[in-house]
Short mmCIF file of C-alpha atoms and ligand atoms in Angstrom, two decimals:
data_model
loop_
_atom_site.label_atom_id
_atom_site.label_comp_id
_atom_site.label_asym_id
_atom_site.label_seq_id
_atom_site.Cartn_x
_atom_site.Cartn_y
_atom_site.Cartn_z
CA MET A 1 -41.01 -165.75 -157.47
CA TYR A 2 -43.82 -165.55 -154.92
CA ASP A 3 -47.16 -167.26 -155.22
CA ILE A 4 -49.07 -164.20 -154.09
CA ILE A 5 -48.06 -160.55 -153.83
CA ILE A 6 -50.34 -158.45 -151.64
CA ILE A 7 -50.34 -154.67 -152.00
CA GLY A 8 -51.22 -153.00 -148.68
CA ALA A 9 -50.88 -154.28 -145.10
CA GLY A 10 -54.22 -153.00 -143.78
CA PRO A 11 -56.87 -155.35 -142.38
CA ALA A 12 -57.75 -156.70 -145.86
CA GLY A 13 -54.15 -157.34 -146.95
CA LEU A 14 -53.16 -158.88 -143.62
CA THR A 15 -56.17 -161.20 -143.59
CA ALA A 16 -55.39 -162.23 -147.17
CA ALA A 17 -51.82 -163.00 -146.03
CA ILE A 18 -53.14 -165.22 -143.21
CA TYR A 19 -55.40 -167.19 -145.53
CA ALA A 20 -52.76 -167.50 -148.25
CA ARG A 21 -50.12 -168.74 -145.81
CA ARG A 22 -52.53 -171.23 -144.31
CA ALA A 23 -52.98 -172.54 -147.86
CA SER A 24 -49.16 -172.94 -147.95
CA LYS A 25 -48.61 -170.25 -150.57
CA SER A 26 -45.54 -168.03 -150.41
CA VAL A 27 -46.61 -164.46 -149.67
CA LEU A 28 -45.02 -161.05 -150.07
CA VAL A 29 -46.81 -158.05 -148.60
CA LEU A 30 -45.81 -154.62 -149.92
CA GLU A 31 -46.70 -151.71 -147.67
CA ALA A 32 -46.08 -148.02 -148.39
CA LEU A 33 -46.29 -146.76 -144.81
CA THR A 34 -46.73 -149.12 -141.87
CA TYR A 35 -48.85 -152.20 -141.25
CA GLY A 36 -52.38 -151.72 -139.98
CA GLY A 37 -53.87 -149.27 -142.45
CA GLN A 38 -56.41 -146.63 -141.46
CA ILE A 39 -57.57 -148.37 -138.34
CA ILE A 40 -54.47 -147.40 -136.35
CA ASN A 41 -56.01 -143.93 -136.10
CA THR A 42 -58.82 -144.93 -133.82
CA PRO A 43 -58.35 -145.36 -130.06
CA SER A 44 -61.27 -147.75 -129.79
CA ILE A 45 -63.06 -150.29 -131.94
CA ALA A 46 -66.36 -151.57 -130.59
CA ASN A 47 -67.94 -153.42 -133.50
CA TYR A 48 -65.52 -156.18 -134.43
CA PRO A 49 -66.87 -159.62 -133.45
CA ALA A 50 -65.23 -161.08 -130.32
CA ALA A 51 -63.25 -157.88 -129.69
CA PRO A 52 -65.70 -155.60 -127.89
CA ASP A 53 -63.06 -153.12 -126.81
CA ILE A 54 -59.71 -152.90 -128.56
CA SER A 55 -57.62 -150.01 -129.83
CA GLY A 56 -56.87 -149.73 -133.53
CA PHE A 57 -53.16 -150.01 -132.84
CA GLU A 58 -53.63 -153.20 -130.82
CA PHE A 59 -55.95 -154.67 -133.45
CA ALA A 60 -53.47 -153.91 -136.24
CA THR A 61 -50.54 -155.29 -134.28
CA LYS A 62 -52.36 -158.55 -133.49
CA VAL A 63 -53.34 -159.19 -137.10
CA TYR A 64 -49.83 -158.28 -138.29
CA GLU A 65 -48.18 -160.62 -135.78
CA GLN A 66 -50.53 -163.40 -136.80
CA ALA A 67 -49.64 -162.98 -140.49
CA GLU A 68 -45.94 -162.72 -139.75
CA ALA A 69 -45.90 -165.78 -137.49
CA LEU A 70 -47.48 -167.74 -140.33
CA GLY A 71 -44.56 -166.77 -142.55
CA ALA A 72 -45.73 -163.84 -144.67
CA GLU A 73 -42.84 -161.62 -145.80
CA PHE A 74 -43.15 -157.85 -145.43
CA VAL A 75 -41.36 -155.22 -147.48
CA TYR A 76 -41.97 -151.53 -146.85
CA GLU A 77 -42.09 -150.15 -150.36
CA LYS A 78 -44.86 -148.51 -152.33
CA ALA A 79 -46.18 -150.48 -155.29
CA ALA A 80 -46.27 -148.30 -158.38
CA ASP A 81 -47.08 -150.60 -161.28
CA ILE A 82 -48.25 -154.12 -162.13
CA GLN A 83 -47.31 -155.74 -165.45
CA ARG A 84 -48.13 -159.21 -166.69
CA SER A 85 -45.09 -161.27 -167.73
CA GLU A 86 -44.63 -162.13 -171.38
CA ASN A 87 -45.70 -165.74 -171.04
CA GLY A 88 -48.74 -164.55 -169.08
CA ALA A 89 -48.12 -166.85 -166.11
CA SER A 90 -47.00 -164.21 -163.62
CA PHE A 91 -46.99 -160.51 -162.76
CA PHE A 92 -44.20 -158.04 -162.04
CA VAL A 93 -44.98 -155.56 -159.31
CA LYS A 94 -42.71 -152.53 -159.47
CA THR A 95 -41.87 -150.31 -156.53
CA ASP A 96 -39.59 -147.28 -156.61
CA GLU A 97 -36.65 -149.47 -155.61
CA ASN A 98 -37.37 -153.00 -156.78
CA GLU A 99 -39.40 -155.35 -158.86
CA TYR A 100 -41.10 -158.47 -157.50
CA GLU A 101 -42.61 -161.38 -159.38
CA GLY A 102 -45.73 -163.21 -158.25
CA LYS A 103 -48.21 -165.63 -159.79
CA ALA A 104 -51.19 -163.66 -158.47
CA VAL A 105 -51.67 -160.17 -157.04
CA ILE A 106 -54.12 -158.94 -154.44
CA ILE A 107 -54.65 -155.19 -154.33
CA ALA A 108 -55.64 -154.14 -150.80
CA ALA A 109 -54.61 -150.50 -150.96
CA GLY A 110 -57.55 -149.11 -148.99
CA SER A 111 -58.92 -145.60 -149.06
CA VAL A 112 -57.87 -142.13 -147.91
CA ASN A 113 -59.65 -139.01 -146.70
CA ARG A 114 -61.15 -136.83 -149.39
CA LYS A 115 -59.53 -133.41 -149.38
CA LEU A 116 -61.36 -130.12 -149.89
CA GLY A 117 -58.92 -129.38 -152.69
CA LEU A 118 -58.08 -125.84 -151.54
CA PRO A 119 -54.63 -124.45 -152.41
CA ASN A 120 -53.12 -124.13 -148.92
CA GLU A 121 -54.92 -127.14 -147.42
CA GLU A 122 -51.88 -129.44 -147.40
CA GLU A 123 -49.60 -127.01 -145.57
CA LEU A 124 -52.25 -126.36 -142.90
CA VAL A 125 -52.61 -130.02 -141.93
CA GLY A 126 -51.53 -130.12 -138.29
CA ARG A 127 -51.84 -126.35 -138.20
CA GLY A 128 -55.59 -126.18 -137.89
CA VAL A 129 -56.78 -128.51 -140.62
CA SER A 130 -57.57 -132.09 -139.61
CA TYR A 131 -59.36 -135.12 -141.04
CA CYS A 132 -59.90 -136.91 -137.74
CA ALA A 133 -61.82 -135.36 -134.85
CA THR A 134 -61.16 -138.20 -132.42
CA CYS A 135 -57.42 -137.93 -133.17
CA ASP A 136 -56.96 -134.17 -132.97
CA GLY A 137 -60.08 -132.89 -131.20
CA ALA A 138 -58.37 -132.69 -127.82
CA PHE A 139 -56.16 -129.86 -129.08
CA TYR A 140 -59.22 -127.68 -129.60
CA ARG A 141 -60.52 -127.63 -126.05
CA GLY A 142 -62.18 -124.24 -125.52
CA LYS A 143 -61.46 -123.17 -129.09
CA ARG A 144 -63.55 -122.34 -132.13
CA THR A 145 -63.97 -125.10 -134.69
CA ALA A 146 -65.84 -126.03 -137.84
CA VAL A 147 -66.71 -129.36 -139.40
CA ALA A 148 -67.10 -129.62 -143.16
CA GLY A 149 -69.46 -132.35 -144.34
CA GLY A 150 -72.93 -133.74 -143.84
CA GLY A 151 -72.62 -137.51 -143.45
CA ASN A 152 -72.47 -139.60 -140.31
CA THR A 153 -68.76 -139.02 -139.78
CA ALA A 154 -69.22 -135.25 -139.96
CA LEU A 155 -72.16 -135.31 -137.55
CA GLU A 156 -70.39 -137.56 -135.06
CA ASP A 157 -67.27 -135.42 -135.30
CA ALA A 158 -69.38 -132.34 -134.55
CA LEU A 159 -70.99 -134.01 -131.55
CA TYR A 160 -67.59 -135.08 -130.24
CA LEU A 161 -66.23 -131.56 -130.67
CA ALA A 162 -69.31 -129.96 -129.10
CA ASP A 163 -68.21 -131.43 -125.76
CA LEU A 164 -64.76 -129.86 -126.02
CA ALA A 165 -64.81 -126.78 -128.15
CA GLU A 166 -66.27 -123.37 -127.45
CA LYS A 167 -68.00 -123.30 -130.83
CA VAL A 168 -68.71 -125.80 -133.59
CA TYR A 169 -69.96 -124.75 -137.02
CA ILE A 170 -71.24 -127.48 -139.31
CA VAL A 171 -70.71 -126.44 -142.90
CA HIS A 172 -72.73 -128.55 -145.27
CA ARG A 173 -73.44 -127.97 -148.94
CA ARG A 174 -77.05 -129.15 -148.78
CA ASP A 175 -79.96 -128.14 -146.56
CA ALA A 176 -80.55 -131.68 -145.28
CA PHE A 177 -78.19 -134.24 -143.77
CA ARG A 178 -77.41 -137.69 -145.06
CA GLY A 179 -76.44 -138.79 -141.56
CA GLU A 180 -78.60 -140.22 -138.81
CA GLU A 181 -81.47 -138.10 -137.59
CA THR A 182 -80.81 -138.84 -133.91
CA THR A 183 -77.35 -137.31 -134.24
CA VAL A 184 -78.77 -134.27 -136.05
CA ASN A 185 -81.31 -133.83 -133.26
CA ALA A 186 -78.65 -134.22 -130.58
CA LEU A 187 -76.65 -131.49 -132.30
CA LYS A 188 -79.66 -129.16 -132.43
CA GLN A 189 -79.82 -129.35 -128.62
CA ARG A 190 -76.29 -128.03 -128.25
CA PRO A 191 -76.11 -124.27 -127.72
CA ASN A 192 -72.53 -124.10 -129.09
CA VAL A 193 -73.36 -125.79 -132.41
CA GLU A 194 -74.35 -123.69 -135.41
CA PHE A 195 -75.49 -125.06 -138.76
CA VAL A 196 -74.18 -123.35 -141.88
CA LEU A 197 -76.24 -124.98 -144.61
CA ASN A 198 -76.23 -124.77 -148.40
CA SER A 199 -72.66 -123.64 -148.05
CA SER A 200 -69.19 -124.88 -148.72
CA VAL A 201 -65.74 -123.94 -147.52
CA THR A 202 -64.15 -121.90 -150.28
CA LYS A 203 -61.05 -120.47 -148.65
CA LEU A 204 -58.73 -121.23 -145.76
CA CYS A 205 -57.54 -118.08 -144.04
CA ALA A 206 -54.23 -118.50 -142.31
CA ASP A 207 -51.30 -116.77 -140.76
CA LYS A 208 -48.87 -119.66 -140.25
CA LYS A 209 -51.84 -121.52 -138.83
CA LEU A 210 -55.54 -121.52 -139.58
CA THR A 211 -57.36 -118.39 -138.44
CA GLY A 212 -60.67 -118.78 -140.24
CA ILE A 213 -62.59 -120.18 -143.16
CA GLU A 214 -64.50 -118.47 -145.91
CA VAL A 215 -67.87 -120.09 -146.60
CA THR A 216 -69.95 -119.45 -149.69
CA ASP A 217 -73.72 -119.85 -149.79
CA LYS A 218 -74.47 -121.74 -152.98
CA ASN A 219 -77.91 -120.15 -153.44
CA THR A 220 -77.05 -116.51 -152.90
CA GLY A 221 -73.34 -116.63 -153.77
CA GLU A 222 -72.75 -114.65 -150.59
CA THR A 223 -69.51 -115.25 -148.74
CA ARG A 224 -68.61 -114.74 -145.12
CA GLU A 225 -65.66 -115.54 -142.92
CA LEU A 226 -65.94 -117.66 -139.81
CA ALA A 227 -63.11 -117.21 -137.33
CA VAL A 228 -62.04 -120.72 -136.32
CA ASP A 229 -58.87 -122.33 -134.97
CA GLY A 230 -59.69 -125.77 -136.28
CA LEU A 231 -61.40 -127.17 -139.35
CA PHE A 232 -62.33 -130.84 -139.40
CA VAL A 233 -62.84 -132.09 -142.91
CA ALA A 234 -65.27 -135.03 -143.06
CA ILE A 235 -66.43 -135.14 -146.66
CA GLY A 236 -65.90 -138.84 -147.24
CA ARG A 237 -63.15 -141.05 -148.46
CA VAL A 238 -61.65 -141.81 -151.85
CA PRO A 239 -59.77 -144.89 -153.04
CA SER A 240 -55.99 -144.79 -152.59
CA ASP A 241 -54.40 -143.46 -155.72
CA ILE A 242 -52.97 -146.63 -157.23
CA GLY A 243 -52.96 -146.07 -160.96
CA PHE A 244 -52.67 -149.81 -161.60
CA ASN A 245 -54.07 -151.17 -164.79
CA VAL A 246 -57.32 -152.61 -163.51
CA GLY A 247 -60.86 -151.56 -164.23
CA THR A 248 -62.49 -149.05 -161.91
CA ARG A 249 -65.98 -147.66 -161.50
CA ASP A 250 -66.79 -143.96 -161.98
CA SER A 251 -66.27 -143.57 -158.24
CA GLY A 252 -62.62 -144.56 -158.73
CA TYR A 253 -63.04 -147.72 -156.69
CA ILE A 254 -61.86 -150.98 -158.27
CA ASP A 255 -64.56 -152.76 -160.19
CA ALA A 256 -64.70 -156.16 -158.49
CA GLY A 257 -67.65 -158.03 -157.02
CA GLU A 258 -67.96 -160.11 -153.88
CA ASP A 259 -65.58 -162.66 -155.45
CA CYS A 260 -62.90 -159.92 -155.46
CA ARG A 261 -61.99 -160.62 -159.10
CA THR A 262 -60.94 -157.63 -161.17
CA ASN A 263 -61.18 -157.45 -164.95
CA VAL A 264 -57.63 -158.90 -165.09
CA PRO A 265 -57.49 -162.66 -164.33
CA GLY A 266 -54.94 -163.18 -161.56
CA ILE A 267 -55.37 -159.72 -160.04
CA PHE A 268 -57.82 -159.45 -157.14
CA ALA A 269 -59.08 -156.50 -155.11
CA ALA A 270 -59.87 -156.66 -151.40
CA GLY A 271 -61.12 -154.23 -148.77
CA ASP A 272 -61.89 -150.53 -148.96
CA CYS A 273 -60.34 -150.11 -152.42
CA ARG A 274 -63.06 -152.27 -153.97
CA GLU A 275 -66.49 -150.97 -155.01
CA LYS A 276 -68.85 -151.98 -152.20
CA GLU A 277 -71.51 -150.74 -149.82
CA VAL A 278 -69.97 -151.23 -146.38
CA ARG A 279 -66.37 -150.24 -145.70
CA GLN A 280 -65.50 -151.64 -142.28
CA LEU A 281 -62.93 -153.92 -140.66
CA VAL A 282 -65.15 -156.95 -140.81
CA THR A 283 -65.86 -156.52 -144.53
CA ALA A 284 -62.18 -155.80 -145.23
CA ALA A 285 -61.21 -159.00 -143.42
CA ALA A 286 -63.91 -160.92 -145.28
CA ASP A 287 -62.57 -159.66 -148.61
CA GLY A 288 -59.06 -160.69 -147.58
CA ALA A 289 -60.25 -164.25 -147.03
CA VAL A 290 -62.18 -164.35 -150.31
CA ALA A 291 -59.39 -162.78 -152.38
CA ALA A 292 -56.77 -165.18 -151.00
CA THR A 293 -58.99 -168.17 -151.65
CA GLU A 294 -59.70 -166.99 -155.19
CA ALA A 295 -56.00 -166.36 -155.78
CA VAL A 296 -55.15 -169.89 -154.62
CA ARG A 297 -57.76 -171.27 -157.00
CA TYR A 298 -56.39 -169.13 -159.84
CA ILE A 299 -52.83 -170.38 -159.22
CA ALA A 300 -54.07 -173.98 -159.29
CA SER A 301 -55.69 -173.29 -162.67
CA LEU A 302 -52.34 -172.19 -164.15
CA ARG A 303 -50.99 -175.71 -164.10
CA MET B 1 -34.40 -145.60 -125.22
CA ILE B 2 -35.77 -142.17 -125.97
CA LYS B 3 -35.73 -139.87 -123.00
CA GLU B 4 -38.99 -138.24 -121.98
CA VAL B 5 -38.70 -134.53 -121.30
CA THR B 6 -41.01 -132.33 -119.27
CA THR B 7 -41.67 -128.62 -118.93
CA ALA B 8 -39.09 -128.61 -116.16
CA THR B 9 -36.32 -130.25 -118.21
CA PHE B 10 -37.17 -128.85 -121.68
CA GLU B 11 -34.80 -125.89 -121.41
CA GLU B 12 -31.84 -128.01 -120.41
CA GLU B 13 -32.50 -131.04 -122.62
CA VAL B 14 -33.73 -129.29 -125.75
CA LEU B 15 -33.17 -125.55 -125.89
CA SER B 16 -29.61 -125.55 -124.51
CA SER B 17 -28.47 -128.71 -126.26
CA ASP B 18 -25.27 -128.51 -128.36
CA LYS B 19 -26.64 -131.08 -130.75
CA PRO B 20 -29.81 -130.66 -132.79
CA VAL B 21 -32.77 -132.20 -130.94
CA LEU B 22 -35.70 -134.00 -132.47
CA VAL B 23 -38.74 -133.72 -130.20
CA ASP B 24 -41.47 -136.32 -130.64
CA PHE B 25 -44.78 -134.95 -129.35
CA ASN B 26 -47.03 -137.94 -128.67
CA ALA B 27 -49.75 -139.46 -126.49
CA ASP B 28 -50.60 -142.94 -125.26
CA TRP B 29 -53.99 -142.94 -127.00
CA CYS B 30 -52.49 -142.02 -130.37
CA GLY B 31 -52.12 -145.12 -132.55
CA PRO B 32 -49.91 -143.54 -135.22
CA CYS B 33 -47.58 -142.38 -132.40
CA GLN B 34 -47.24 -145.98 -131.17
CA MET B 35 -46.52 -147.07 -134.75
CA LEU B 36 -43.84 -144.45 -135.12
CA LYS B 37 -42.09 -145.26 -131.85
CA PRO B 38 -40.05 -148.36 -132.87
CA THR B 39 -38.69 -146.50 -135.91
CA LEU B 40 -37.72 -143.50 -133.79
CA ASP B 41 -36.13 -145.74 -131.16
CA LYS B 42 -33.96 -147.29 -133.85
CA LEU B 43 -33.05 -143.96 -135.42
CA ALA B 44 -32.13 -142.57 -132.01
CA ASP B 45 -29.65 -145.43 -131.59
CA GLU B 46 -28.21 -145.07 -135.09
CA LEU B 47 -27.79 -141.32 -135.35
CA ASP B 48 -24.97 -139.70 -133.37
CA ASN B 49 -25.49 -136.19 -134.67
CA VAL B 50 -29.01 -135.70 -133.31
CA LYS B 51 -30.61 -136.26 -129.96
CA VAL B 52 -34.15 -137.64 -129.87
CA VAL B 53 -36.51 -136.91 -126.98
CA SER B 54 -40.23 -137.33 -126.42
CA VAL B 55 -42.94 -135.15 -124.91
CA ASN B 56 -46.21 -136.67 -123.72
CA ILE B 57 -48.76 -134.02 -124.65
CA ASP B 58 -51.28 -135.10 -122.01
CA ARG B 59 -48.81 -134.79 -119.16
CA GLU B 60 -47.07 -131.75 -120.64
CA ASP B 61 -49.94 -129.81 -122.16
CA ASP B 62 -48.12 -126.53 -121.54
CA LEU B 63 -45.35 -127.57 -123.92
CA ALA B 64 -47.85 -128.76 -126.53
CA TYR B 65 -49.60 -125.40 -126.28
CA LYS B 66 -46.42 -123.36 -126.31
CA TYR B 67 -45.21 -125.04 -129.50
CA SER B 68 -48.67 -124.96 -131.14
CA VAL B 69 -48.94 -128.70 -131.50
CA SER B 70 -52.41 -129.44 -132.85
CA SER B 71 -52.00 -132.88 -134.38
CA ILE B 72 -49.86 -135.81 -133.37
CA PRO B 73 -47.51 -137.47 -134.09
CA CYS B 74 -45.65 -134.19 -134.46
CA LEU B 75 -41.87 -134.12 -134.79
CA VAL B 76 -40.15 -130.80 -134.20
CA MET B 77 -36.48 -130.20 -134.87
CA PHE B 78 -34.69 -127.73 -132.59
CA GLU B 79 -31.30 -126.33 -133.48
CA GLY B 80 -29.57 -123.84 -131.24
CA GLY B 81 -32.74 -123.49 -129.20
CA ASN B 82 -34.96 -122.65 -132.17
CA GLU B 83 -37.47 -124.64 -134.11
CA THR B 84 -36.12 -125.21 -137.61
CA ARG B 85 -38.71 -127.60 -139.08
CA ARG B 86 -41.58 -129.88 -138.20
CA SER B 87 -43.19 -133.00 -139.59
CA ILE B 88 -46.77 -133.99 -138.90
CA GLY B 89 -48.24 -137.46 -139.18
CA LEU B 90 -46.86 -140.93 -139.59
CA LYS B 91 -44.03 -141.16 -142.12
CA PRO B 92 -42.01 -144.10 -143.39
CA ARG B 93 -38.40 -144.43 -142.26
CA PRO B 94 -36.69 -143.01 -145.40
CA GLU B 95 -38.83 -139.86 -145.17
CA LEU B 96 -38.00 -139.49 -141.48
CA ILE B 97 -34.31 -139.66 -142.26
CA LYS B 98 -34.75 -137.03 -144.95
CA PHE B 99 -36.62 -134.82 -142.49
CA ILE B 100 -34.00 -135.23 -139.77
CA ASN B 101 -31.14 -134.43 -142.14
CA GLY B 102 -32.99 -131.34 -143.37
C1 FAD C 1 -60.63 -142.97 -137.68
C2 FAD C 1 -61.21 -144.25 -138.21
C3 FAD C 1 -61.96 -145.07 -137.37
C4 FAD C 1 -62.51 -146.26 -137.84
N1 FAD C 1 -63.20 -147.04 -136.96
C5 FAD C 1 -63.69 -148.23 -137.38
C6 FAD C 1 -64.37 -149.11 -136.46
O1 FAD C 1 -64.53 -148.80 -135.27
N2 FAD C 1 -64.83 -150.30 -136.93
C7 FAD C 1 -64.68 -150.70 -138.23
O2 FAD C 1 -65.09 -151.80 -138.59
N3 FAD C 1 -64.03 -149.89 -139.13
C8 FAD C 1 -63.54 -148.68 -138.74
N4 FAD C 1 -62.90 -147.86 -139.65
C9 FAD C 1 -62.80 -148.29 -141.08
C10 FAD C 1 -61.68 -149.32 -141.27
O3 FAD C 1 -60.49 -148.80 -140.71
C11 FAD C 1 -61.46 -149.62 -142.75
O4 FAD C 1 -62.65 -150.07 -143.34
C12 FAD C 1 -60.38 -150.69 -142.95
O5 FAD C 1 -59.16 -150.27 -142.37
C13 FAD C 1 -60.16 -151.00 -144.42
O6 FAD C 1 -59.10 -151.91 -144.53
P1 FAD C 1 -58.23 -152.06 -145.88
O7 FAD C 1 -57.19 -153.07 -145.57
O8 FAD C 1 -59.14 -152.31 -147.02
O9 FAD C 1 -57.61 -150.62 -146.16
P2 FAD C 1 -56.64 -149.64 -145.27
O10 FAD C 1 -56.91 -149.83 -143.83
O11 FAD C 1 -56.85 -148.32 -145.88
O12 FAD C 1 -55.20 -150.19 -145.59
C14 FAD C 1 -54.60 -150.03 -146.85
C15 FAD C 1 -53.09 -150.10 -146.72
O13 FAD C 1 -52.49 -150.10 -148.02
C16 FAD C 1 -51.38 -149.25 -148.04
N5 FAD C 1 -51.14 -148.81 -149.42
C17 FAD C 1 -51.89 -147.96 -150.17
N6 FAD C 1 -51.37 -147.83 -151.42
C18 FAD C 1 -50.27 -148.62 -151.45
C19 FAD C 1 -49.29 -148.90 -152.47
N7 FAD C 1 -49.36 -148.36 -153.70
N8 FAD C 1 -48.26 -149.75 -152.17
C20 FAD C 1 -48.17 -150.31 -150.91
N9 FAD C 1 -49.07 -150.07 -149.93
C21 FAD C 1 -50.11 -149.25 -150.19
C22 FAD C 1 -51.74 -148.15 -147.09
O14 FAD C 1 -50.57 -147.49 -146.59
C23 FAD C 1 -52.49 -148.91 -146.00
O15 FAD C 1 -51.62 -149.37 -144.98
C24 FAD C 1 -62.33 -146.65 -139.20
C25 FAD C 1 -61.58 -145.84 -140.05
C26 FAD C 1 -61.02 -144.65 -139.58
C27 FAD C 1 -60.22 -143.80 -140.52
#
């Protein structure tokens, strides 16, 4: 039996592991993919205190090594279910292969890119459809691209692509942007950027790889096809699909406040998977510290 | 160690290989590629029936273009000189093994 089982080895889960180990609790971290979480996708982080220039991979590796050196155990299995034991004093966390028992559980499962939800979207990932302009943009040098979305990520993606690609369409379902005005203005200066407003992407045209997108104007119902080689989808993020038995908000994010407590005593939520305003490394790390401290306090109350 | 192949050695190392070849298209700036590397290194040591090589897409952009690589990490399996399947994105070890075995 472990004191604390942490689900997810992203920045929140790893920070929770550091705090829990420093409180001398035994810690198991379950991770579905690899340590580090989403941040491994970015080549540079510039807003984490005391680390003005670090790659996501380096950041993730440092935090992981710190947690491991302190004695956290890591198992690469996907958590599928959490059940309270019969006497109520512990939880069983089930993965596809095993079952682990812990006195407290911290869910730090993060968030994932929201998909458009079009039928052939999945099979076109890596064949023209991407969710990360800074990761895949370089492959579209001199090509025709589109960005779907209207928030800051979409606008920044478009600006990044405007330097590389021959053409960048910005397909947004409203006529105004939620993102920063300075970015919108910068985009308006670019001759290769075209705004396609009040419209959404309704079809992905492909012949083995993406050849174009169909956009539909929501006011007129009119459709047209834009010939593009790449579509960058930046329509936000959604909580990782966890299906655990804890209360969530309508948004799907776990209903837990700044104290990281869920509606189930003994189960805590930390990082991007929790309902909150700012989803960043520094807030994920902060949640990790709070959740671990709360979990330690909860374990003490069991006696 | 996984051998790095170039445009000049691709024919010999990949297309004319007797064994199936797993080609790992990657770049230094790609975090998920760095994450994948230790797992691939280990698999390359463990598996006798496949050869694993890597292509740096920045140095060998012709190869990346020729094989329509548009997102990395991208693993492409070559058998008898032809592409038989590809896997895009970071995957956990069991899924990689499944992919390699077809
Ligand atoms: C491209 C990109 C660039 C970014 N740049 C910055 C930046 O410069 N500065 C900044 O502050 N923030 C940045 N962010 C945001 C930051 O990465 C996130 O806010 C942060 O990673 C959230 O941490 P987390 O631990 O809550 O979740 P995640 O990082 O999402 O980690 C969750 C982990 O849980 C695992 N998991 C999910 N479900 C399960 C399960 N059932 N069982 C086991 N494991 C599971 C996942 O595989 C993942 O490893 C960026 C994000 C992206 C995508």
